[in-house]
XYZ file of C-alpha atoms in Angstrom:
693
model
C 126.981 146.604 106.228
C 129.856 146.524 103.983
C 132.816 147.595 105.511
C 134.512 151.478 103.897
C 137.352 150.949 101.734
C 137.899 154.283 102.221
C 141.592 154.951 102.695
C 142.522 158.580 101.967
C 143.206 159.538 105.423
C 145.342 156.817 106.095
C 147.894 158.522 104.672
C 148.694 162.160 105.137
C 148.242 164.608 101.463
C 151.190 165.643 99.949
C 152.124 169.303 100.660
C 152.621 171.766 97.605
C 155.628 172.543 96.371
C 156.763 175.331 94.476
C 156.170 178.428 93.373
C 152.639 178.887 91.139
C 153.518 180.253 87.729
C 151.310 181.908 84.825
C 152.275 181.938 81.366
C 150.557 184.340 78.848
C 150.825 184.247 74.788
C 150.098 186.672 72.749
C 149.115 184.573 70.245
C 145.334 183.991 70.493
C 145.272 180.352 69.166
C 146.695 179.419 72.273
C 145.169 179.149 75.441
C 145.853 180.011 78.915
C 147.021 177.199 81.297
C 147.544 177.574 84.720
C 149.819 175.371 86.822
C 149.422 175.095 90.295
C 153.056 173.257 91.507
C 155.036 170.458 89.768
C 152.696 167.513 90.619
C 149.531 169.047 89.561
C 149.727 168.325 85.488
C 149.690 163.976 87.043
C 146.362 165.159 89.408
C 143.702 163.036 87.316
C 146.202 159.911 88.016
C 144.929 159.852 91.530
C 141.537 158.501 90.678
C 143.317 155.505 89.089
C 145.599 154.453 91.353
C 146.663 151.357 92.216
C 145.418 149.179 94.859
C 146.732 148.669 98.387
C 147.555 146.338 100.358
C 143.977 145.925 102.353
C 141.974 146.316 99.353
C 144.015 143.200 97.595
C 143.198 141.009 100.859
C 139.440 141.953 100.633
C 139.554 141.013 96.701
C 141.575 137.599 97.403
C 139.039 137.277 100.378
C 135.789 137.175 98.134
C 137.545 135.339 95.610
C 138.905 132.667 98.069
C 135.041 132.691 99.597
C 133.424 131.943 95.784
C 136.356 129.475 95.470
C 135.326 127.926 98.671
C 131.709 128.099 97.910
C 131.891 126.515 94.450
C 134.136 123.102 95.591
C 131.661 122.870 99.051
C 128.634 122.414 95.982
C 131.102 120.417 94.172
C 131.886 117.770 96.894
C 128.177 118.243 97.917
C 126.705 116.946 94.498
C 130.022 114.257 95.085
C 128.604 113.108 98.104
C 125.240 113.000 97.012
C 125.933 110.844 93.975
C 127.886 108.501 96.387
C 124.750 108.178 98.719
C 122.586 107.307 95.735
C 124.653 104.769 95.015
C 125.392 103.227 98.401
C 121.582 103.307 98.840
C 121.217 101.546 95.406
C 123.958 98.746 96.294
C 122.314 98.287 99.971
C 118.896 98.459 99.435
C 118.184 96.788 96.122
C 114.776 95.324 97.015
C 113.403 94.458 93.449
C 116.974 92.396 92.967
C 116.119 89.411 94.481
C 116.305 87.104 91.510
C 117.057 83.100 91.561
C 120.801 81.974 91.679
C 120.295 80.371 88.036
C 119.631 83.868 86.694
C 122.817 85.455 87.903
C 124.989 83.837 85.714
C 122.640 85.883 82.533
C 124.830 88.196 80.321
C 128.139 87.042 82.200
C 130.183 86.152 78.834
C 129.254 89.920 77.818
C 129.741 91.522 81.309
C 133.310 90.167 81.331
C 134.294 90.873 77.915
C 133.468 94.793 78.890
C 135.374 94.467 82.171
C 138.423 93.022 80.051
C 138.302 96.037 77.791
C 137.741 98.679 80.734
C 141.301 97.044 82.364
C 143.109 96.986 79.102
C 142.498 100.323 79.006
C 142.840 101.973 82.156
C 146.214 99.781 82.117
C 146.938 101.390 78.180
C 145.573 104.951 79.826
C 148.219 104.913 82.514
C 151.245 104.474 80.164
C 149.886 107.386 77.864
C 149.615 109.727 80.423
C 153.190 108.642 81.726
C 154.609 109.198 78.109
C 152.755 112.314 77.772
C 153.990 114.132 80.876
C 157.759 112.676 79.984
C 157.453 114.045 76.733
C 157.540 110.276 74.600
C 155.138 112.511 71.736
C 156.710 110.164 68.503
C 153.311 110.034 66.725
C 153.728 113.819 66.570
C 156.177 113.572 64.511
C 155.712 112.991 60.722
C 158.605 111.103 60.402
C 158.968 108.205 63.118
C 161.925 107.132 65.116
C 161.824 104.905 67.677
C 164.962 105.125 69.267
C 167.825 101.867 69.311
C 168.247 99.951 72.499
C 171.158 101.883 73.616
C 169.481 105.161 73.370
C 166.639 103.937 75.395
C 167.137 105.205 79.080
C 164.507 103.452 81.870
C 162.554 99.931 82.015
C 159.435 102.013 81.829
C 160.771 103.827 78.465
C 161.290 100.531 77.065
C 157.722 99.249 77.951
C 156.185 102.297 75.952
C 158.429 101.850 72.918
C 157.850 97.847 72.945
C 153.857 98.832 73.075
C 154.135 100.968 70.262
C 155.781 98.171 67.877
C 152.885 95.941 69.153
C 150.210 98.429 68.122
C 151.585 99.532 65.142
C 152.117 95.650 63.613
C 149.643 93.241 65.310
C 146.714 95.543 67.175
C 146.056 98.169 64.780
C 145.267 95.835 61.387
C 142.174 93.426 63.053
C 140.863 96.973 64.668
C 140.928 98.061 60.959
C 139.712 95.907 58.804
C 136.912 95.254 61.840
C 136.211 99.246 62.031
C 136.152 99.122 58.065
C 133.508 95.902 57.387
C 131.391 97.701 60.862
C 131.348 101.177 58.349
C 130.633 99.400 55.390
C 127.556 97.443 57.068
C 126.174 101.093 58.543
C 126.872 102.771 55.140
C 124.632 99.591 54.073
C 121.835 100.717 56.793
C 121.787 104.355 56.442
C 121.258 104.133 52.971
C 118.080 101.336 53.531
C 117.185 104.136 56.318
C 116.840 106.912 53.395
C 115.261 104.907 50.911
C 112.414 103.969 53.048
C 112.575 108.114 54.327
C 112.844 108.936 50.542
C 109.423 106.628 50.356
C 107.852 108.034 53.061
C 107.860 111.867 51.259
C 106.421 110.610 48.239
C 103.880 108.797 50.171
C 103.166 112.263 51.842
C 103.513 114.295 48.543
C 100.894 112.112 46.124
C 98.923 111.512 49.155
C 98.547 107.384 49.024
C 96.791 105.586 51.680
C 94.379 102.937 51.473
C 90.819 104.557 51.266
C 87.369 102.867 51.891
C 84.516 103.474 48.978
C 81.467 104.407 49.703
C 79.881 103.540 52.811
C 79.834 100.004 53.579
C 77.110 99.578 55.890
C 74.640 101.458 53.985
C 71.611 99.476 52.019
C 68.663 100.156 51.151
C 67.462 96.905 52.525
C 66.423 97.495 55.800
C 65.398 94.101 56.730
C 69.018 93.067 55.596
C 71.161 96.028 56.810
C 72.550 93.609 59.370
C 74.191 91.851 57.017
C 76.372 94.807 56.453
C 78.192 94.166 59.734
C 80.129 90.878 59.597
C 81.079 88.907 62.879
C 83.793 90.367 64.755
C 85.800 89.182 68.064
C 87.696 91.041 70.225
C 90.089 89.922 72.067
C 92.031 91.318 75.259
C 94.986 89.466 76.419
C 96.533 90.212 80.006
C 98.643 88.771 82.711
C 98.559 90.446 85.762
C 97.191 93.911 84.200
C 96.129 95.834 87.599
C 97.116 99.164 86.125
C 95.165 98.969 83.015
C 92.328 96.076 83.044
C 89.855 98.915 83.671
C 90.336 101.191 80.991
C 91.592 99.063 78.777
C 88.086 96.997 78.881
C 85.653 99.687 79.171
C 87.252 101.447 75.998
C 86.510 97.988 74.158
C 82.718 97.823 75.430
C 82.309 101.015 73.854
C 83.223 99.840 70.197
C 80.388 101.665 67.721
C 79.408 98.071 66.604
C 76.082 96.359 66.738
C 76.014 93.991 70.054
C 74.460 90.289 68.289
C 77.803 90.883 65.484
C 80.401 91.717 68.377
C 81.917 89.035 71.106
C 84.424 90.345 73.549
C 86.803 88.228 74.936
C 88.452 88.983 77.776
C 92.229 86.292 77.853
C 93.467 86.550 81.748
C 96.535 85.023 82.370
C 96.880 86.792 85.856
C 98.411 84.655 88.564
C 96.781 86.625 91.197
C 93.415 86.139 92.405
C 92.701 89.330 93.451
C 93.573 90.729 90.070
C 91.070 88.015 88.494
C 88.737 88.911 90.858
C 88.821 92.577 90.076
C 88.922 91.453 86.454
C 85.847 89.579 86.681
C 83.755 92.227 88.516
C 84.538 94.711 85.203
C 83.136 91.907 82.967
C 80.351 91.368 84.971
C 79.445 95.038 84.963
C 79.697 95.291 81.432
C 77.535 92.413 80.746
C 75.140 93.751 82.861
C 75.067 96.885 80.983
C 74.287 94.304 77.188
C 77.758 93.801 76.133
C 78.572 90.538 75.135
C 82.016 89.638 76.807
C 82.829 86.949 78.163
C 85.762 86.347 80.910
C 88.649 82.760 80.175
C 91.592 82.233 82.032
C 93.355 79.297 81.481
C 94.218 76.578 84.381
C 97.370 75.398 82.361
C 99.374 78.859 81.351
C 102.175 77.680 78.692
C 103.108 79.723 75.775
C 102.796 83.228 76.991
C 100.404 85.553 75.074
C 100.751 82.835 71.806
C 99.441 80.216 74.442
C 97.075 82.333 75.587
C 95.668 83.375 71.922
C 95.806 79.973 70.785
C 93.846 78.344 73.490
C 91.036 81.316 73.331
C 90.672 80.373 68.817
C 90.039 76.923 70.086
C 86.551 77.180 70.944
C 83.837 76.501 69.181
C 81.852 79.470 69.126
C 85.371 80.816 67.389
C 83.995 79.426 64.271
C 80.795 81.919 63.880
C 82.986 84.973 63.119
C 84.955 86.367 60.481
C 87.415 88.738 61.991
C 89.571 89.028 65.033
C 90.498 92.347 66.884
C 93.674 92.057 69.305
C 94.457 95.146 71.866
C 96.588 94.311 74.564
C 95.577 95.461 78.226
C 96.697 99.371 78.025
C 95.306 99.845 74.766
C 92.195 101.941 74.261
C 90.665 101.963 70.916
C 88.522 104.613 69.899
C 84.636 103.801 68.971
C 84.727 104.059 65.302
C 87.917 101.798 65.053
C 85.987 98.692 63.711
C 84.085 100.991 61.648
C 87.626 102.438 60.085
C 89.528 99.156 59.804
C 86.982 96.505 59.005
C 86.005 97.339 56.027
C 89.136 97.416 54.490
C 88.521 93.615 54.050
C 85.353 94.086 51.955
C 86.008 93.068 48.243
C 89.407 91.945 48.989
C 89.579 88.510 49.952
C 93.533 88.516 49.610
C 93.779 90.480 52.450
C 94.714 89.170 56.131
C 95.191 92.250 58.294
C 94.666 95.625 58.819
C 96.704 96.696 61.492
C 96.528 100.853 63.106
C 99.170 102.713 64.218
C 99.899 103.236 68.323
C 99.969 106.892 70.030
C 101.197 107.387 73.400
C 99.253 108.892 76.262
C 102.560 109.182 78.217
C 105.115 110.684 75.859
C 105.888 113.381 77.581
C 106.492 111.707 80.796
C 109.823 111.957 80.890
C 113.444 111.653 78.885
C 113.147 108.224 78.439
C 109.252 108.266 76.945
C 110.183 110.971 74.614
C 113.210 108.802 73.073
C 110.642 105.958 73.018
C 108.355 108.287 71.018
C 110.918 109.056 68.302
C 112.133 105.559 67.626
C 108.229 104.324 67.281
C 107.017 107.248 65.372
C 109.562 106.756 62.768
C 108.725 103.110 63.190
C 105.312 103.262 62.236
C 105.202 106.234 60.283
C 107.882 105.455 57.791
C 108.664 101.700 58.251
C 105.399 100.159 58.685
C 103.615 102.902 55.885
C 106.051 102.650 53.314
C 106.312 98.337 53.588
C 102.752 98.618 53.860
C 102.514 100.672 50.591
C 105.047 99.275 48.210
C 105.363 95.756 49.355
C 102.302 94.793 51.235
C 103.858 93.369 54.117
C 105.453 94.490 58.097
C 105.968 92.954 60.788
C 102.258 92.795 62.673
C 102.686 94.771 65.749
C 100.934 92.133 68.091
C 97.539 94.712 68.774
C 95.812 97.446 67.091
C 95.095 95.395 64.550
C 92.820 93.313 62.960
C 92.977 89.879 61.407
C 90.634 87.834 58.612
C 90.556 84.576 60.775
C 90.661 82.162 57.597
C 94.005 83.796 57.074
C 95.151 82.917 60.915
C 94.091 79.397 59.885
C 95.571 78.793 57.086
C 98.881 79.866 58.307
C 99.005 77.554 60.399
C 97.234 80.007 63.692
C 99.475 80.883 67.078
C 102.802 79.049 67.570
C 104.480 79.302 70.828
C 107.659 78.883 69.467
C 109.028 82.148 70.022
C 108.115 85.904 72.288
C 107.425 87.626 69.252
C 104.397 85.359 68.007
C 103.077 88.484 66.671
C 106.146 88.449 63.871
C 106.217 85.135 63.664
C 102.045 84.789 62.524
C 102.828 87.712 60.172
C 105.775 85.504 58.161
C 103.812 82.916 57.444
C 100.827 84.990 56.579
C 102.851 86.465 53.951
C 104.542 83.298 52.959
C 100.901 81.965 52.290
C 100.227 85.201 49.724
C 98.207 87.209 52.663
C 98.701 91.431 51.799
C 98.733 93.520 54.497
C 97.400 97.140 54.802
C 98.726 99.674 57.129
C 96.006 102.541 58.465
C 98.605 105.511 59.453
C 95.454 108.240 60.378
C 93.819 105.465 62.510
C 95.591 105.733 65.490
C 95.234 103.613 69.264
C 96.117 104.961 72.576
C 98.430 103.092 74.600
C 101.860 103.432 76.956
C 105.381 103.099 76.683
C 107.726 102.185 79.127
C 108.311 104.669 82.324
C 111.259 103.557 83.488
C 114.356 101.935 82.227
C 113.864 98.433 84.083
C 110.886 97.670 82.295
C 112.126 99.408 78.967
C 115.069 97.468 78.581
C 113.229 94.393 79.366
C 110.698 94.852 76.324
C 113.878 95.899 74.244
C 115.870 92.439 75.178
C 112.221 90.466 73.990
C 111.980 92.850 70.602
C 115.620 91.893 69.951
C 115.891 88.298 70.870
C 112.422 87.041 69.052
C 113.301 88.099 65.868
C 116.694 86.113 65.526
C 114.964 83.377 67.157
C 112.146 83.126 64.554
C 114.741 83.700 61.792
C 116.414 80.369 62.472
C 113.720 78.749 62.546
C 111.739 80.588 59.491
C 114.670 80.136 57.138
C 114.184 76.917 55.586
C 110.577 77.810 55.151
C 111.255 80.984 53.333
C 113.968 79.675 51.004
C 111.065 76.709 49.873
C 108.529 79.119 49.891
C 106.312 79.840 46.371
C 106.379 83.123 46.925
C 108.628 85.123 44.373
C 112.778 85.574 44.647
C 112.489 89.382 45.069
C 109.780 88.715 47.930
C 111.872 86.373 49.578
C 115.188 88.397 49.523
C 112.890 91.244 50.768
C 112.383 88.814 53.635
C 115.816 87.554 54.437
C 118.365 90.274 53.447
C 116.391 93.270 54.578
C 113.486 92.486 56.939
C 115.867 89.971 59.365
C 119.416 90.285 58.388
C 119.667 94.436 57.604
C 117.302 95.662 60.358
C 117.473 92.768 63.035
C 120.948 91.565 63.236
C 123.075 94.281 61.377
C 121.581 96.942 63.025
C 122.115 96.007 66.778
C 125.960 94.709 65.862
C 126.988 97.239 64.464
C 125.733 99.793 66.259
C 127.306 97.866 69.290
C 130.848 97.008 68.160
C 131.456 100.504 65.856
C 130.478 103.153 68.924
C 131.295 101.128 72.120
C 133.940 98.996 71.245
C 136.156 100.014 68.300
C 135.636 103.933 68.892
C 136.676 103.930 72.564
C 139.849 101.354 71.649
C 141.065 104.028 68.155
C 141.798 106.272 71.355
C 144.411 103.874 72.352
C 145.365 102.839 68.854
C 145.259 106.157 66.974
C 146.421 103.854 63.929
C 142.722 102.672 63.279
C 141.372 106.033 64.245
C 137.924 106.145 62.487
C 136.753 109.472 60.250
C 134.849 112.318 61.535
C 131.936 111.665 59.353
C 131.906 108.748 60.609
C 131.833 109.404 64.084
C 129.360 112.532 63.937
C 127.978 113.921 60.532
C 126.332 110.294 59.100
C 124.880 109.569 62.665
C 123.744 112.917 62.918
C 122.054 113.071 59.709
C 120.886 110.306 60.401
C 118.866 111.017 63.512
C 117.701 114.168 61.918
C 115.758 111.674 59.515
C 114.643 109.564 62.683
C 112.939 112.781 63.874
C 111.296 113.851 61.409
C 108.299 111.913 62.032
C 108.223 113.472 64.939
C 109.354 117.446 64.775
C 108.669 118.019 68.201
C 111.618 116.267 69.557
C 114.231 118.298 67.884
C 115.469 119.429 70.394
C 116.358 115.850 71.945
C 118.307 114.926 68.706
C 121.978 114.753 71.276
C 120.313 112.800 74.298
C 118.439 110.334 71.054
C 121.648 110.026 69.473
C 123.712 108.768 72.479
C 121.113 107.089 74.113
C 120.581 105.208 71.028
C 124.331 103.991 71.571
C 123.893 103.072 74.798
C 121.286 100.945 74.296
C 122.993 98.871 71.716
C 124.499 96.945 74.441
C 120.652 95.642 75.266
C 120.225 95.239 71.705
C 123.316 93.131 70.846
C 123.360 91.187 73.655
C 119.747 90.080 72.849
C 120.048 89.621 69.394
C 123.161 87.240 70.116
C 120.545 85.081 72.535
C 118.249 84.913 70.407
C 120.825 84.295 67.453
C 122.579 80.881 69.448
C 119.189 80.324 71.263
C 120.641 81.238 74.696
C 118.323 80.355 78.020
C 117.342 84.386 77.951
C 115.962 83.972 74.632
C 112.807 82.295 75.721
C 111.914 85.034 78.902
C 109.157 87.046 78.734
C 108.175 89.670 81.110
C 105.151 91.348 81.194
C 105.874 95.501 80.661
C 105.052 97.229 83.417
C 102.094 99.732 83.201
C 101.123 102.945 85.068
C 97.700 103.055 83.689
C 97.649 106.645 82.385
C 94.989 108.638 80.547
C 94.508 111.982 79.146
C 92.124 114.503 80.715
C 90.017 114.783 77.183
C 89.996 110.683 76.999
C 88.732 110.593 80.350
C 86.129 113.128 79.991
C 84.770 111.420 76.582
C 84.886 107.639 78.286
C 82.830 108.875 80.927
C 80.338 110.678 78.675
C 80.321 107.609 76.254
C 79.612 105.744 79.595
C 76.884 108.066 80.738
C 75.175 107.452 77.431
C 75.477 103.810 77.453
C 73.554 103.359 80.890
C 70.951 105.772 79.764
C 70.226 103.953 75.990
C 70.683 100.388 77.714
C 68.547 99.005 80.481
C 70.234 97.510 83.156
C 68.820 93.972 84.225
C 67.591 93.980 87.541
C 66.626 90.484 87.751
C 69.885 88.823 88.935
C 69.767 86.434 91.775
C 71.015 86.575 95.217
C 74.256 84.695 95.138
C 74.919 86.895 91.684
C 74.660 89.977 94.167
C 76.500 88.446 96.767
C 78.878 87.639 93.851
C 79.232 91.500 92.979
C 79.510 92.592 96.940
C 82.472 90.178 97.078
C 84.420 91.033 94.491
C 83.881 94.595 95.183
C 85.138 94.230 98.535
C 88.514 92.837 97.232
C 88.827 95.649 94.559
C 88.808 98.115 97.668
C 90.673 95.433 99.905
C 93.831 95.545 97.048
C 97.064 96.119 98.375
C 98.486 100.124 97.435
C 101.337 99.726 95.379
C 104.754 100.095 96.952
C 107.679 102.394 95.869
C 111.238 100.322 95.451
C 114.590 101.142 94.294
C 115.769 100.150 90.871
C 118.933 98.454 90.686
C 122.064 99.225 88.908
C 122.988 97.695 85.494
C 126.386 96.924 85.585
C 127.016 96.550 82.349
C 126.365 99.726 81.136
C 127.905 101.554 84.386
C 130.830 99.198 83.464
C 131.160 100.418 79.699
C 130.516 104.145 81.089
C 133.912 104.102 82.989
C 135.364 102.645 80.041
C 134.110 105.463 77.099
C 135.165 107.748 80.050
C 138.658 106.167 79.835
C 138.910 106.510 76.580
C 137.845 110.604 76.403
C 140.614 111.276 78.794
C 142.808 109.826 76.556
C 141.427 111.855 73.584
C 141.712 114.844 75.385
C 145.572 113.994 75.814
C 145.874 113.575 72.019
C 143.624 116.651 71.124
C 140.975 114.610 69.747
C 138.070 117.085 69.998
C 135.266 115.168 68.064
C 136.381 112.167 69.925
C 136.940 113.514 73.386
C 133.033 115.506 73.088
C 131.494 112.465 71.582
C 133.561 109.993 74.167
C 132.218 112.179 77.378
C 129.193 112.696 76.437
C 128.549 109.160 75.589
C 130.314 108.254 78.526
C 127.742 110.271 80.982
C 124.820 108.687 79.259
C 125.988 105.588 80.278
C 126.688 106.582 83.426
C 123.245 107.814 84.180
C 121.452 104.713 82.572
C 123.517 102.007 84.938
C 123.000 104.254 88.219
C 119.143 104.030 86.256
C 118.968 107.734 87.540
C 115.996 108.204 85.026
C 113.089 107.677 87.561
C 111.687 105.248 90.449
C 109.834 102.339 89.154
C 106.499 100.892 90.598
C 106.477 97.738 91.970
């Protein structure tokens, strides 16, 4: 029960003083007032009488209780953060790396650490100068005192730093910032032009169309001729989580069985996964699907080597087209009927590319941000380049190639980790055209952990630079038009693959923090805030449901510029990590509607097809053994992600710069750097989610 605060009985009531007086007025306009005593007129003041000592004590105790509770909550939060850091530093099961891998990214990490130490040193001088009142630059008429006026060694050091900063440090930073701002504006104009092209396509409703019914024939006996021979390839490597749903979706494609061949190209090193895939292939083979399992003994060249080995089979010569699906892709049954007819009466067409759609795009914040980037890539970049240029980078999956185009372009090469972009560039140099179908969507996954996403982005940004070095002589000496050469060199490679990660990292992760300590090189607000927000707005337009995530998207893109810049440098100078291929980890997710539709399609196939019952005892024994292998598969074990040191160090660098900007009362810089630093901090600690091993 709350204590009573009635203090009216603690002190005796004041006794009435004086004699009551009655005043009567003859004028009726005035009322009669009775006064009981000299203090009676001030009686209402008792209701708002000041608090006594007891009440003040209670109020102070309540406020102290709230303050202690708030401090305890902050302390517990900080303690939990320290515990998480300690746990991830000590129990890092997935950071067991070979000694030769420890030096990767060491140079970039050393540079960032040097910037951090320098920034902390400069911040210490700035704090002391702020406390001492040495605000020279707040006065437009700057006056540096002479040596006779200087009192104290620290003051002398600070004045020397001001002179060195203004004469030697600020000019190169200003020149570099102007160069990066110019690149930033050029890239922004390119994105605006692409967005306008997308709006024009939407307005005019421009898209590739199939004229008539390509499968309709009056001749019943020759109707099968309308369906060309199609080869479907599913390259995979240790894809335990997704192999079953991918094979199931491909085997249910609506295409004549005698004109379709499915190749499961398994490069798995785990024998248990090989047995599982073999069992899945055997199951669909018994259902009447023409499917083949292939496993290479010498697994070189990654995915390109796998595809090259499969295309060297003799029976491939009987097929006209090849469709490629990665292990996590699930095409709809009508995929071939929506894509293959575009090749009819179009002999110059070499590739038909479909769009990706993601089953786990709403799984967490990381998947939502990836969905923004990929939606812009397909909706704007791929579609605009396909409509106006008939050229774009092959996405490596969910596409149909004319086998003749592959052969005339040199086939699959193992020289880079972006074999899809490599074959697309060589086919373009040989005069083949591409078509992008934005309406045809194939279900797939995006990485759900930052570790998997980081490795994927490293491959996607190091491979193009490696390829650019190899393809540049061929582009220059090719016989295509000059404007196509300019598009390949200036836009496709330099602007979108090299300049974008360069200025993003240099401008927002290096120059912007330095301008907090070198105010002479301060960037304008439109470079820091207005233009990036506008460009982020354009990027989010293809996925309007992602508008609430525009601020995290802007910050996270700058965070990822560290990985992209590092990958770009390694690919450009052919460092060791430029030829490193790490299979992207997948979760094997499917939407509920897709699962129901898949089950319904499978039940129809079971009713229509007669299962072969003449299997020998050896085949049955093999199937039983594969089933036991599947049941005995190890259960995935949860493990803790590693801490990313470069992101963590850069986080403290940006947070240090934000403190400096707060001292200088630079509001926009402070908020941008503060939130950017927090984003780097979260990524550096990898608190986005736990990874399944």
